[in-house]
PDB file of C-alpha atoms in Angstrom:
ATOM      1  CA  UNK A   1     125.429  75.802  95.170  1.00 43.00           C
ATOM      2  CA  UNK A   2     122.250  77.627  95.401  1.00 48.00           C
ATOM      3  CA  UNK A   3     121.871  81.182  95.445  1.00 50.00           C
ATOM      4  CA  UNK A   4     119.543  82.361  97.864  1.00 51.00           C
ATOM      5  CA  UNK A   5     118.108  86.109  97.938  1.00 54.00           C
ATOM      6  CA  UNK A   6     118.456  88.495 100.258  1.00 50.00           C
ATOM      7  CA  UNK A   7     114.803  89.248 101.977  1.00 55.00           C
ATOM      8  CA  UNK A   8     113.661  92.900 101.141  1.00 53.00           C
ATOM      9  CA  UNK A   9     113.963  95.599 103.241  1.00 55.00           C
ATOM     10  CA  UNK A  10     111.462  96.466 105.820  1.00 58.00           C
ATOM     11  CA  UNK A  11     109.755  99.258 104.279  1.00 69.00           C
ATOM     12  CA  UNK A  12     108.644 102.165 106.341  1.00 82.00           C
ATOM     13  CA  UNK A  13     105.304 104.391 105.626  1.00 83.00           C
ATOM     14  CA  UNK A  14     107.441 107.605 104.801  1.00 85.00           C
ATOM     15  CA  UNK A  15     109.334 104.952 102.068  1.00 87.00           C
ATOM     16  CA  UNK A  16     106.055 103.496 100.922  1.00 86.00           C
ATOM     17  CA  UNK A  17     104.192 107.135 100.508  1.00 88.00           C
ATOM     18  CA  UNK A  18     107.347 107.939  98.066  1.00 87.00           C
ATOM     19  CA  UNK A  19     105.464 105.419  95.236  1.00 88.00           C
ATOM     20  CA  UNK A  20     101.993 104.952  96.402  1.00 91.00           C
ATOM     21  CA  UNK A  21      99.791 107.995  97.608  1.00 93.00           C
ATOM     22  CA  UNK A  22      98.315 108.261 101.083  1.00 93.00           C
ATOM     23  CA  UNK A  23      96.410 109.729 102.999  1.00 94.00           C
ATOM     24  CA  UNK A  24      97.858 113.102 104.159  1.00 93.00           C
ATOM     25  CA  UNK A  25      95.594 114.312 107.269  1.00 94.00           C
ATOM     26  CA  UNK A  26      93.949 112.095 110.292  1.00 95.00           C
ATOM     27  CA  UNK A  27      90.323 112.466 109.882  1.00 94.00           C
ATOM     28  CA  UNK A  28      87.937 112.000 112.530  1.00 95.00           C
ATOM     29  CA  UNK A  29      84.291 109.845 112.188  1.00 95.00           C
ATOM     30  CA  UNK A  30      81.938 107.932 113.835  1.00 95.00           C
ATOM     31  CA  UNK A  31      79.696 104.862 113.088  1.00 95.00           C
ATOM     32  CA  UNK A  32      76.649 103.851 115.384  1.00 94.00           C
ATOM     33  CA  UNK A  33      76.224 100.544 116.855  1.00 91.00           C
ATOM     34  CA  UNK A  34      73.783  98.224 116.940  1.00 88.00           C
ATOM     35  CA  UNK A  35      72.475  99.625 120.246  1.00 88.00           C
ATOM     36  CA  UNK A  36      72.503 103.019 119.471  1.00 87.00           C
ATOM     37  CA  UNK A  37      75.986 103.584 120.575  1.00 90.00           C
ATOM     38  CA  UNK A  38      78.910 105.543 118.834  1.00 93.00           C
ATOM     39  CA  UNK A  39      82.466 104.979 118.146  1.00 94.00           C
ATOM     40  CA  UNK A  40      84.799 107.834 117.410  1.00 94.00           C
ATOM     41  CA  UNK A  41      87.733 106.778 115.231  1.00 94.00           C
ATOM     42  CA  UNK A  42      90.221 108.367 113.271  1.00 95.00           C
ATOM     43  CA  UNK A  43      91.608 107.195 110.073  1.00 95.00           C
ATOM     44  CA  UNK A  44      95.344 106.643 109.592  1.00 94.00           C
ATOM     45  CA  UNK A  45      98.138 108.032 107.398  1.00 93.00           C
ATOM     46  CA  UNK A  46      98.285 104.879 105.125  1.00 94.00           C
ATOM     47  CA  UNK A  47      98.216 104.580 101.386  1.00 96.00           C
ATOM     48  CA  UNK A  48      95.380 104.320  99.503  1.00 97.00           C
ATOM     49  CA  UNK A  49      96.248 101.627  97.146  1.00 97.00           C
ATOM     50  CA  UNK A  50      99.824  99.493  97.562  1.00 95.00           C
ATOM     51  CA  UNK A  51     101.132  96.284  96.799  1.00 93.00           C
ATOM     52  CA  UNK A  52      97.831  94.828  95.320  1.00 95.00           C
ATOM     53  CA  UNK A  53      95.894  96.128  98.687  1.00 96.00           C
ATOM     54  CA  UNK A  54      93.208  98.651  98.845  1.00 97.00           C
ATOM     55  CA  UNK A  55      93.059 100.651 102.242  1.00 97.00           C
ATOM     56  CA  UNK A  56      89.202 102.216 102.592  1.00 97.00           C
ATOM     57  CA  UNK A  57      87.782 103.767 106.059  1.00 97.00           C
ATOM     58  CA  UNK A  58      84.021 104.482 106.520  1.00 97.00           C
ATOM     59  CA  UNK A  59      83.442 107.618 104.743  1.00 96.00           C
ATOM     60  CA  UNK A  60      85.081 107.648 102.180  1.00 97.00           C
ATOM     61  CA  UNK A  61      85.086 107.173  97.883  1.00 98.00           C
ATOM     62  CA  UNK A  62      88.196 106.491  96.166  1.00 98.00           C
ATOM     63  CA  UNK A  63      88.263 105.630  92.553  1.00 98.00           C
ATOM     64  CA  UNK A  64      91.135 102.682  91.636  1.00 98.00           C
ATOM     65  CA  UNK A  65      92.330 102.047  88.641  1.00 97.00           C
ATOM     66  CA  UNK A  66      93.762  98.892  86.832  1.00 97.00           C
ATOM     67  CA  UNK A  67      96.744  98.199  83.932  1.00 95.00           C
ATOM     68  CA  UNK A  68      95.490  97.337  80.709  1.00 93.00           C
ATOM     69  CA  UNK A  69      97.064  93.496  81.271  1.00 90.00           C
ATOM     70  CA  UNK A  70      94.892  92.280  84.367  1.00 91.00           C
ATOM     71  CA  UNK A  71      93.204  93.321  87.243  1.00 94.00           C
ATOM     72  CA  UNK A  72      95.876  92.098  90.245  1.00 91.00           C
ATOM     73  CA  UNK A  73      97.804  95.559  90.896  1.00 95.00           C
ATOM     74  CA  UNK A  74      95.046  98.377  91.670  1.00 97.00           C
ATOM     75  CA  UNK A  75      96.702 101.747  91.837  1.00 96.00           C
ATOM     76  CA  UNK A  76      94.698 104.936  93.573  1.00 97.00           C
ATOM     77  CA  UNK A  77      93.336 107.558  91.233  1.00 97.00           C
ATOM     78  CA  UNK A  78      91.467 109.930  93.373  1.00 97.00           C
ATOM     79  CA  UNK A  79      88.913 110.621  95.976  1.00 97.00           C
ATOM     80  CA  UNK A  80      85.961 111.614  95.073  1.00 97.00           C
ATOM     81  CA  UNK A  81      82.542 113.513  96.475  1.00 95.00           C
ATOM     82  CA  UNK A  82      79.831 110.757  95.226  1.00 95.00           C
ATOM     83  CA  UNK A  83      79.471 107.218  93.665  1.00 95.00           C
ATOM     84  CA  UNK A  84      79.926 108.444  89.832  1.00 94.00           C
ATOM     85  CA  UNK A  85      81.841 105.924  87.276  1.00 93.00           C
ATOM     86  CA  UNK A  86      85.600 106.811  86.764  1.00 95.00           C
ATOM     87  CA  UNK A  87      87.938 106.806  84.293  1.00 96.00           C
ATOM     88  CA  UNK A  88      88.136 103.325  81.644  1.00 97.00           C
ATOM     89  CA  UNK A  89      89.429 100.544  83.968  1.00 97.00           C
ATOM     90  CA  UNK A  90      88.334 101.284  87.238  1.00 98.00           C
ATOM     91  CA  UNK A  91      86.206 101.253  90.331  1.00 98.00           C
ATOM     92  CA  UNK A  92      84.611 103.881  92.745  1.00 98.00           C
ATOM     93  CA  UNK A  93      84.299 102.542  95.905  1.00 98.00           C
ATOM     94  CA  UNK A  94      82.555 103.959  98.543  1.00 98.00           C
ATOM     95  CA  UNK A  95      81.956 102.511 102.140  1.00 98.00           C
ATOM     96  CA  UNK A  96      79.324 104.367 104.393  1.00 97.00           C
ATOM     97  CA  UNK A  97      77.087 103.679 107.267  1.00 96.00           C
ATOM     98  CA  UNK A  98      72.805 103.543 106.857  1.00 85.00           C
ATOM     99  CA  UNK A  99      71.393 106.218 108.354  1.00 85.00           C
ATOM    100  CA  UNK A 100      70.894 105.802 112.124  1.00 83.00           C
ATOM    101  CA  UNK A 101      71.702 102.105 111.560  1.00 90.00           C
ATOM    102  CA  UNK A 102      74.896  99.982 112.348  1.00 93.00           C
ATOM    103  CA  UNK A 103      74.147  98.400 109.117  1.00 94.00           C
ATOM    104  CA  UNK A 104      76.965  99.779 106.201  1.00 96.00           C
ATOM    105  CA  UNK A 105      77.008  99.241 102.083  1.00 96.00           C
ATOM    106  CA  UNK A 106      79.948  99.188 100.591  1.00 97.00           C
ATOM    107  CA  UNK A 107      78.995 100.054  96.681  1.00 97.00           C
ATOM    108  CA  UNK A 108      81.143  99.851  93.641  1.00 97.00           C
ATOM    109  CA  UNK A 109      80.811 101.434  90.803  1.00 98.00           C
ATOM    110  CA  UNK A 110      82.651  99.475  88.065  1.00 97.00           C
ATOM    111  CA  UNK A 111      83.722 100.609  84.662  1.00 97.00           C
ATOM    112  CA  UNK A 112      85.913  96.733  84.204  1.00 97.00           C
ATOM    113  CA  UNK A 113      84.207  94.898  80.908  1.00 94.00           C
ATOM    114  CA  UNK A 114      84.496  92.240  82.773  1.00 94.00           C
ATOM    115  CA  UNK A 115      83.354  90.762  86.626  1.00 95.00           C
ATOM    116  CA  UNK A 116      86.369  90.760  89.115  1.00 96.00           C
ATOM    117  CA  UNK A 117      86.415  89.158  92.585  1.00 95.00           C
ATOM    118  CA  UNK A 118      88.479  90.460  95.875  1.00 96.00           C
ATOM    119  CA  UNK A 119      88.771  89.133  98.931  1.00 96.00           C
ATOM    120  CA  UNK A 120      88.935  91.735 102.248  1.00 96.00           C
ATOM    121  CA  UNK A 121      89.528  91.920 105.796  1.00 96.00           C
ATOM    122  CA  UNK A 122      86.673  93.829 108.018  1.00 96.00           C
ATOM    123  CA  UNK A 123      87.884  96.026 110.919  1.00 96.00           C
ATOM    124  CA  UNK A 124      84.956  96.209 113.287  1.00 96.00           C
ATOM    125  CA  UNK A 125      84.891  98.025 116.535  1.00 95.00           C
ATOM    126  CA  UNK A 126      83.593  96.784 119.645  1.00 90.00           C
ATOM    127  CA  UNK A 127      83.280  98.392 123.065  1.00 88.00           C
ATOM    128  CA  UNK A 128      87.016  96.968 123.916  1.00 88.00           C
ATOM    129  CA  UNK A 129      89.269  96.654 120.863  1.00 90.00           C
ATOM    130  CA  UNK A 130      88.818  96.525 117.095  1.00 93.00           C
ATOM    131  CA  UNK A 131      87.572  93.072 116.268  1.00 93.00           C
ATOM    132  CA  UNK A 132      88.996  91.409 112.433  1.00 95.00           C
ATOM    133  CA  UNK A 133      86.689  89.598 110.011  1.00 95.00           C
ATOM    134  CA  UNK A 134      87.945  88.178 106.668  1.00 95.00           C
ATOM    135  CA  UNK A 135      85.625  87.553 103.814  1.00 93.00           C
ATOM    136  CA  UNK A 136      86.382  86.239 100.284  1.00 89.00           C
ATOM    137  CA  UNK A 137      85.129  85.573  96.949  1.00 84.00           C
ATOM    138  CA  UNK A 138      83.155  89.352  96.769  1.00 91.00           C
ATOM    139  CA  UNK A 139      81.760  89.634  93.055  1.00 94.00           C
ATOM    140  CA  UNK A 140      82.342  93.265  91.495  1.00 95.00           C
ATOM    141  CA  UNK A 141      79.347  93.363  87.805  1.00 94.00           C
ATOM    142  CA  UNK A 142      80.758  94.599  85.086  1.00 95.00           C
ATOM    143  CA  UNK A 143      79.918  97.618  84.267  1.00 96.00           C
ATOM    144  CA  UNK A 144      77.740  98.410  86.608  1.00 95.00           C
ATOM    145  CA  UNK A 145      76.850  99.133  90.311  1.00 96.00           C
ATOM    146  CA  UNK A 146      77.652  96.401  93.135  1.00 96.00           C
ATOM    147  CA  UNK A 147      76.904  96.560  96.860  1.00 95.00           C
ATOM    148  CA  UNK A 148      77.658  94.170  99.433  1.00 95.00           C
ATOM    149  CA  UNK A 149      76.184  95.191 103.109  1.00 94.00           C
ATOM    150  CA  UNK A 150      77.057  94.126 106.536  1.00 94.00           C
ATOM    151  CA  UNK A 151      74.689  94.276 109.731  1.00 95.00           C
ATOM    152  CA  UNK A 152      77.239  95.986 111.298  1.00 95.00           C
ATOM    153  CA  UNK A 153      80.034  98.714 111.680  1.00 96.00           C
ATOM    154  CA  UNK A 154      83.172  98.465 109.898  1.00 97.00           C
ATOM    155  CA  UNK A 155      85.176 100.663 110.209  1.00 96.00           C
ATOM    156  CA  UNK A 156      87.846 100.370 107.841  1.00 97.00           C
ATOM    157  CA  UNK A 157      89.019  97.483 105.022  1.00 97.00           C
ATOM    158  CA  UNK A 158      91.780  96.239 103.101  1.00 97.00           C
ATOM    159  CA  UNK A 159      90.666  94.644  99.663  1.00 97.00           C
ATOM    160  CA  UNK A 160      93.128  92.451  98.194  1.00 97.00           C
ATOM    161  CA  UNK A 161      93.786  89.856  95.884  1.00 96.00           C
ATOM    162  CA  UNK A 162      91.879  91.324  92.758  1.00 96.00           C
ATOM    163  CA  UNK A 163      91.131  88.603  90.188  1.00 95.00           C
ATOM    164  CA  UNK A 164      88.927  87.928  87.389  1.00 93.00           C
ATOM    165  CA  UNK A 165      85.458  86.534  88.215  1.00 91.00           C
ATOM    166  CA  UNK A 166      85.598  82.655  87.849  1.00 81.00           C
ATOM    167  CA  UNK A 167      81.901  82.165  89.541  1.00 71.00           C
ATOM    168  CA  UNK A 168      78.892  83.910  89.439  1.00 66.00           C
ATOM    169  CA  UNK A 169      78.810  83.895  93.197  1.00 64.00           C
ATOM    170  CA  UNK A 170      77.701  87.373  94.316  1.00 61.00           C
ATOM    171  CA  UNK A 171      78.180  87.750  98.047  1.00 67.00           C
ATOM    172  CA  UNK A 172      80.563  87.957  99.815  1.00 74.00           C
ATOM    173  CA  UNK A 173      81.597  85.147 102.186  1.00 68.00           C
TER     174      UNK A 173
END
């Protein structure tokens, strides 16, 4: 006879912000299009870090950290005020607009002895809705400062699937 589990729970955000930190205030900003245009969005009360995901919005540097045995379960460390190197481990990562251009950088600053790769999902608004691009394979140096760039708003992304480098591929695609 074979013994089947019982699916987990649904979790609710109130249960998740119990273990994983998140945000704790709705913060208003705004990204320029490629016309000249602006969007004002709002971030959301989500975690920062949970279940092997990263949740960044335009704007904003958070530093992540990893265990000592591998780089698949990121965990949230802080905010922080400017692209600096964190603690042993870990990566700054901050994700901001050019000036007066719908272009944005995401840069990481990595303090890993060794290259990682992530894969992410790009939330980019459009006049009508919020439009979804995922993207794979993103090389993180070691050691060092990476940036990837996009000719266009995002707004927010969700980094997953954190694994050691196995290519020297460096964009993201």
């Amino acid at each position: 006879m074979a013994v089947m589990a019982a699916p987990a729970p649904p979790r609710d955000l109130a249960s998740i912000c119990l273990v994983s930190p998140c945000r704790t205030a709705v913060t208003e900003f705004r990204l320029t299009d490629s016309a000249g245009g602006t969007f004002i969005l709002n971030t959301a009360l989500v975690p920062y870090a949970d279940e092997g995901r990263v949740n960044l919005f335009a704007g904003e540097i958070i530093v992540i950290a990893f265990p000592a045995s591998g780089v698949n379960e990121p965990r949230f460390v802080r905010t922080a005020e400017s692209l600096e190197a964190g603690p042993p481990r870990s990566l700054t990562l901050r994700l901001a607009q050019s000036a007066g251009r719908a272009d944005m950088d995401l840069d990481i600053q990595s303090t890993l002895d060794m290259p990682v790769m992530f894969d992410a999902v790009l939330y980019i608004p459009t006049p009508r809705s919020m439009g979804e691009r995922r993207i794979s394979a993103c090389l993180v140096a070691a050691n060092g400062l990476t940036r990837q760039t996009w000719p266009y708003p995002v707004a927010t992304m969700v980094l997953s699937n954190f694994r050691a480098a196995t290519s020297a591929q460096g964009d993201c695609r």
